[in-house]
Short mmCIF file of C-alpha atoms in Angstrom, two decimals:
data_model
loop_
_atom_site.label_atom_id
_atom_site.label_comp_id
_atom_site.label_asym_id
_atom_site.label_seq_id
_atom_site.Cartn_x
_atom_site.Cartn_y
_atom_site.Cartn_z
CA MET A 1 -30.88 31.56 2.53
CA SER A 2 -28.58 34.51 1.82
CA THR A 3 -27.09 34.93 -1.60
CA ALA A 4 -23.80 36.34 -2.78
CA SER A 5 -22.57 36.56 -6.38
CA THR A 6 -19.00 35.83 -7.31
CA LYS A 7 -16.78 37.50 -9.87
CA THR A 8 -15.67 34.33 -11.53
CA PHE A 9 -17.77 31.54 -13.01
CA SER A 10 -21.15 31.17 -11.36
CA THR A 11 -23.37 32.16 -8.45
CA CYS A 12 -22.79 30.87 -4.97
CA PHE A 13 -25.20 30.83 -2.04
CA ARG A 14 -24.33 31.33 1.60
CA LEU A 15 -26.13 28.85 3.82
CA LEU A 16 -25.62 30.45 7.21
CA SER A 17 -25.27 28.59 10.51
CA ILE A 18 -26.12 25.13 9.23
CA VAL A 19 -26.51 22.70 12.13
CA GLY A 20 -24.42 19.57 12.29
CA HIS A 21 -23.65 17.07 15.04
CA LEU A 22 -24.67 17.95 18.62
CA GLY A 23 -25.85 21.41 17.55
CA LYS A 24 -22.49 22.52 16.20
CA LYS A 25 -22.81 25.02 13.32
CA ASN A 26 -20.86 26.04 10.24
CA ASP A 27 -21.63 28.33 7.33
CA VAL A 28 -21.71 26.42 4.03
CA ILE A 29 -21.17 28.03 0.64
CA LEU A 30 -22.99 26.23 -2.15
CA CYS A 31 -22.18 26.54 -5.84
CA GLY A 32 -24.39 24.51 -8.19
CA ASP A 33 -27.65 22.58 -7.94
CA PRO A 34 -27.41 19.57 -5.58
CA LYS A 35 -30.47 17.98 -7.17
CA LYS A 36 -29.17 18.08 -10.74
CA ALA A 37 -25.52 17.45 -9.98
CA ASP A 38 -23.89 14.08 -10.76
CA GLN A 39 -21.73 14.33 -7.64
CA HIS A 40 -21.06 16.61 -4.70
CA VAL A 41 -17.67 18.11 -3.85
CA ILE A 42 -17.04 19.11 -0.21
CA TYR A 43 -14.16 21.55 0.22
CA PHE A 44 -12.26 22.73 3.32
CA GLY A 45 -10.08 25.79 2.78
CA GLY A 46 -6.92 27.17 4.30
CA ASP A 47 -5.86 30.05 6.51
CA VAL A 48 -6.83 33.50 5.25
CA GLN A 49 -9.63 32.12 3.00
CA ASP A 50 -12.88 33.72 4.07
CA TYR A 51 -15.74 35.79 2.69
CA MET A 52 -14.41 38.46 0.36
CA GLU A 53 -15.59 41.37 2.49
CA ASN A 54 -13.71 40.05 5.47
CA MET A 55 -10.51 39.55 3.48
CA ASP A 56 -10.83 42.98 1.84
CA SER A 57 -11.12 44.67 5.23
CA HIS A 58 -7.95 43.05 6.58
CA ARG A 59 -4.68 44.95 6.12
CA ASP A 60 -2.69 41.89 5.06
CA ASN A 61 -5.21 39.42 3.79
CA LYS A 62 -6.72 41.70 1.15
CA ARG A 63 -3.81 40.95 -1.13
CA TYR A 64 -5.15 37.37 -1.34
CA SER A 65 -8.83 38.25 -1.70
CA MET A 66 -9.04 36.58 -5.12
CA TRP A 67 -8.86 33.33 -3.17
CA ASN A 68 -11.96 34.09 -1.13
CA LEU A 69 -14.22 31.15 -0.42
CA GLU A 70 -16.91 31.97 -2.98
CA ASP A 71 -14.52 32.55 -5.87
CA THR A 72 -12.73 29.37 -4.85
CA ALA A 73 -16.04 27.52 -4.97
CA SER A 74 -16.62 28.88 -8.48
CA LEU A 75 -13.12 27.84 -9.55
CA ILE A 76 -13.70 24.31 -8.30
CA SER A 77 -17.08 24.27 -9.99
CA LYS A 78 -15.35 24.98 -13.31
CA LYS A 79 -13.13 21.97 -12.78
CA PHE A 80 -16.09 19.78 -11.79
CA PRO A 81 -18.82 21.18 -14.11
CA SER A 82 -21.39 18.45 -13.38
CA SER A 83 -21.00 18.74 -9.58
CA ALA A 84 -22.40 20.81 -6.78
CA ILE A 85 -19.69 22.37 -4.60
CA PHE A 86 -20.06 22.67 -0.83
CA VAL A 87 -17.44 24.86 0.86
CA ILE A 88 -17.36 24.43 4.63
CA ARG A 89 -16.43 27.70 6.31
CA PRO A 90 -14.42 27.26 9.56
CA SER A 91 -16.36 27.82 12.74
CA ARG A 92 -13.91 30.57 13.65
CA MET A 93 -11.21 32.74 12.03
CA HIS A 94 -8.71 33.56 14.74
CA LEU A 95 -7.38 37.12 14.31
CA LYS A 96 -9.45 37.08 11.09
CA THR A 97 -6.65 34.96 9.56
CA PHE A 98 -6.28 31.46 11.05
CA SER A 99 -8.94 28.92 10.08
CA VAL A 100 -10.13 26.98 13.13
CA PHE A 101 -12.04 23.76 12.31
CA GLN A 102 -12.90 23.16 15.97
CA ASN A 103 -16.18 21.48 15.08
CA PHE A 104 -14.26 18.66 13.34
CA VAL A 105 -11.08 18.25 15.41
CA THR A 106 -9.78 19.65 18.68
CA SER A 107 -7.64 22.65 17.77
CA ASN A 108 -5.75 25.48 19.44
CA ASP A 109 -6.41 29.15 18.77
CA PHE A 110 -4.32 29.04 15.62
CA GLY A 111 -6.14 25.99 14.28
CA CYS A 112 -3.44 23.43 14.90
CA PRO A 113 -5.15 20.06 15.44
CA THR A 114 -4.85 17.35 18.05
CA HIS A 115 -6.00 14.22 16.22
CA SER A 116 -7.74 11.32 17.92
CA PRO A 117 -9.95 8.46 16.76
CA ASP A 118 -12.41 9.59 19.48
CA GLU A 119 -13.37 12.80 17.71
CA GLU A 120 -16.63 12.94 15.71
CA ALA A 121 -15.65 14.72 12.50
CA LEU A 122 -17.53 12.23 10.33
CA GLU A 123 -20.69 12.56 12.38
CA HIS A 124 -20.56 16.35 12.15
CA LEU A 125 -19.78 16.37 8.41
CA HIS A 126 -22.56 13.87 7.71
CA GLU A 127 -25.20 15.90 9.57
CA LEU A 128 -23.89 19.21 8.25
CA TYR A 129 -23.95 17.97 4.68
CA LYS A 130 -27.46 16.49 4.98
CA ASN A 131 -28.82 19.71 6.46
CA ALA A 132 -27.08 21.86 3.85
CA VAL A 133 -28.66 19.85 1.08
CA SER A 134 -32.03 20.02 2.82
CA THR A 135 -31.76 23.78 3.27
CA SER A 136 -30.86 24.36 -0.34
CA THR A 137 -33.53 22.15 -1.89
CA SER A 138 -37.00 20.79 -1.16
CA ASN A 139 -37.74 18.98 2.07
CA ASP A 140 -39.25 15.98 0.32
CA SER A 141 -37.72 13.03 2.21
CA CYS A 142 -37.58 10.69 -0.77
CA GLU A 143 -35.85 13.22 -2.95
CA LEU A 144 -33.52 14.15 -0.14
CA ASN A 145 -32.44 10.55 0.47
CA ALA A 146 -31.70 10.18 -3.24
CA ARG A 147 -29.67 13.35 -3.36
CA VAL A 148 -27.46 12.71 -0.37
CA SER A 149 -26.51 9.26 -1.70
CA LYS A 150 -24.71 10.83 -4.65
CA PRO A 151 -20.95 10.23 -5.11
CA LEU A 152 -18.85 12.48 -2.93
CA VAL A 153 -15.45 14.16 -3.34
CA LEU A 154 -13.70 15.35 -0.17
CA MET A 155 -11.12 18.08 -0.76
CA GLY A 156 -8.81 19.93 1.58
CA PHE A 157 -6.48 22.81 0.78
CA SER A 158 -3.62 23.82 3.17
CA LYS A 159 -5.08 24.01 6.69
CA GLY A 160 -8.31 22.43 5.44
CA CYS A 161 -6.50 19.12 4.98
CA ILE A 162 -6.65 18.63 8.76
CA VAL A 163 -10.33 17.69 8.39
CA LEU A 164 -9.48 14.96 5.89
CA ASN A 165 -6.69 13.81 8.18
CA GLN A 166 -9.08 13.61 11.13
CA ILE A 167 -11.53 11.54 9.08
CA LEU A 168 -8.77 9.01 8.45
CA TYR A 169 -8.28 8.54 12.18
CA GLU A 170 -11.99 7.73 12.53
CA LEU A 171 -12.33 5.27 9.62
CA GLU A 172 -11.39 2.18 11.60
CA LYS A 173 -13.95 3.00 14.27
CA ILE A 174 -16.68 3.61 11.69
CA ASN A 175 -15.84 0.47 9.72
CA SER A 176 -16.05 -1.73 12.85
CA GLY A 177 -19.11 0.04 14.26
CA ASP A 178 -22.81 -0.39 13.64
CA ILE A 179 -23.81 3.13 12.51
CA GLN A 180 -25.00 2.16 9.07
CA ASP A 181 -25.71 5.66 7.70
CA LEU A 182 -22.12 6.74 8.49
CA LYS A 183 -20.82 3.63 6.74
CA GLU A 184 -22.88 4.52 3.70
CA PHE A 185 -21.64 8.10 3.83
CA VAL A 186 -18.01 6.93 3.80
CA LYS A 187 -18.81 4.43 1.04
CA ASN A 188 -20.08 7.30 -1.13
CA VAL A 189 -16.71 9.06 -1.00
CA LYS A 190 -15.14 8.29 -4.37
CA ASP A 191 -12.21 10.74 -4.26
CA PHE A 192 -10.01 12.40 -1.67
CA TYR A 193 -7.93 15.46 -2.64
CA TRP A 194 -5.04 16.69 -0.51
CA LEU A 195 -3.99 20.09 -1.94
CA ASP A 196 -0.69 21.27 -0.43
CA GLY A 197 -1.62 20.41 3.14
CA GLY A 198 -0.02 22.25 6.01
CA HIS A 199 -0.53 24.03 9.33
CA SER A 200 1.66 25.85 11.87
CA GLY A 201 1.92 22.93 14.32
CA GLY A 202 5.22 21.08 14.77
CA LYS A 203 4.00 17.66 13.56
CA ASN A 204 1.10 15.67 12.05
CA THR A 205 0.74 17.71 8.87
CA TRP A 206 0.30 14.41 7.03
CA VAL A 207 -1.14 11.19 8.48
CA THR A 208 1.58 8.57 9.07
CA ASP A 209 -0.37 6.22 11.37
CA SER A 210 -0.34 2.82 9.66
CA SER A 211 -3.79 1.66 10.81
CA ALA A 212 -5.44 4.91 9.67
CA LEU A 213 -3.78 4.71 6.27
CA GLN A 214 -4.63 1.04 5.90
CA ALA A 215 -8.28 1.85 6.57
CA LEU A 216 -8.13 4.52 3.82
CA ALA A 217 -6.42 2.16 1.39
CA GLN A 218 -9.20 -0.40 1.88
CA LEU A 219 -11.86 2.05 0.66
CA ASP A 220 -13.00 1.98 -2.95
CA THR A 221 -11.74 5.50 -3.49
CA LYS A 222 -9.12 7.44 -5.45
CA ILE A 223 -6.56 9.50 -3.56
CA HIS A 224 -5.11 12.61 -5.20
CA VAL A 225 -2.12 14.42 -3.70
CA HIS A 226 -0.99 17.77 -5.04
CA VAL A 227 1.95 19.58 -3.49
CA THR A 228 4.21 22.63 -4.00
CA PRO A 229 7.58 23.67 -2.64
CA TYR A 230 5.81 26.07 -0.26
CA GLN A 231 5.01 23.21 2.09
CA ILE A 232 7.22 20.21 1.41
CA LYS A 233 10.42 22.21 0.75
CA ASP A 234 10.10 24.44 3.79
CA GLU A 235 13.45 24.08 5.58
CA MET A 236 12.00 25.54 8.78
CA ARG A 237 9.29 22.85 8.78
CA SER A 238 11.23 19.91 7.37
CA TRP A 239 8.84 17.38 8.93
CA ILE A 240 6.18 18.27 6.36
CA GLY A 241 8.13 16.82 3.44
CA LYS A 242 9.13 13.77 5.46
CA GLU A 243 5.57 13.07 6.58
CA GLU A 244 4.22 13.52 3.05
CA LYS A 245 6.75 11.01 1.73
CA GLN A 246 5.74 8.54 4.43
CA PHE A 247 2.05 9.13 3.67
CA ILE A 248 2.58 8.23 0.01
CA LYS A 249 4.88 5.28 0.73
CA THR A 250 2.54 3.69 3.26
CA LEU A 251 -0.56 4.05 1.12
CA LYS A 252 1.25 2.49 -1.84
CA LYS A 253 2.37 -0.37 0.40
CA TYR A 254 -1.27 -1.06 1.22
CA GLY A 255 -2.28 -0.94 -2.44
CA ALA A 256 -4.15 2.36 -2.43
CA ASN A 257 -5.26 3.97 -5.67
CA ILE A 258 -3.12 7.09 -5.30
CA THR A 259 -1.60 9.71 -7.62
CA ARG A 260 0.83 12.50 -6.74
CA ASN A 261 1.58 15.72 -8.56
CA PHE A 262 4.41 18.13 -7.65
CA HIS A 263 3.50 21.60 -9.00
CA PHE A 264 5.96 24.46 -9.54
CA GLU A 265 8.78 22.05 -8.61
CA SER A 266 11.54 24.10 -10.28
CA GLU A 267 10.35 27.43 -8.87
CA GLU A 268 11.24 29.15 -5.58
CA ARG A 269 8.81 28.37 -2.80
CA CYS A 270 6.29 31.15 -2.38
CA ILE A 271 2.82 31.59 -0.96
CA GLU A 272 1.52 32.74 -4.36
CA ASN A 273 2.24 29.30 -5.89
CA HIS A 274 0.78 27.67 -2.79
CA PHE A 275 -2.57 29.31 -3.61
CA LYS A 276 -2.12 28.71 -7.34
CA VAL A 277 -2.26 24.95 -6.75
CA LEU A 278 -6.00 25.58 -6.66
CA GLU A 279 -5.76 26.58 -10.33
CA ALA A 280 -3.10 24.08 -11.31
CA PHE A 281 -4.62 20.81 -10.10
CA GLU A 282 -6.85 18.82 -12.47
CA PRO A 283 -9.44 16.24 -11.48
#
């Protein structure tokens, strides 16, 4: 296990090439002790977010290096002090900028997703998470089973929200299927956080499919939506605001436990405030 210290709040560990479903691999950044934590937070980041050394070596992205994955893990850890934070690094960074979560959902080179209920994002996340916990702690099977049954928080920021979206498309299949460990994994998810979701595709920034949203609403989970003008007030991508509104409306119709916060509402849309939602949101 490789280690890397962060500038901010605590030490993070890089778990390199953790194996998930069907041999697919992702790096996982861990902040906190999974064994002692009351819950585990799993975070998927946005474009540009990477290891600090990669961001610092990029002509444009170095200006955002404070939002590197490890400092972001430490920031989230401060907000969830009794939790262990698992940051899932994308399998690829196209042009060292665009996060591609190909292991979770079919995506083009720029990371724009093509969602389908036939993907296996949940299977991959489940296996990846189990193996990350196993790698970072003892291999005692009894202890491991106890640890991976802890309450879970799934969190996406910007591009990373596509993984949460893909999971929604798979819920109906999982709920009606007979894979018990996946059902238990979903049952352990107590909170979903959508933090200013967005990608460069021309649609499907937010889930609007009624059956997928109904399956989410039926879970015993809290849904937290945090947005800024950067995404939902983008006149060149007007569908984002419309889809987000439909997402909220449909979930409320189905009785979901959902809250929405609009940050920096009175300010001009800018990418700086887009990133600052990571500081502004509260659990």
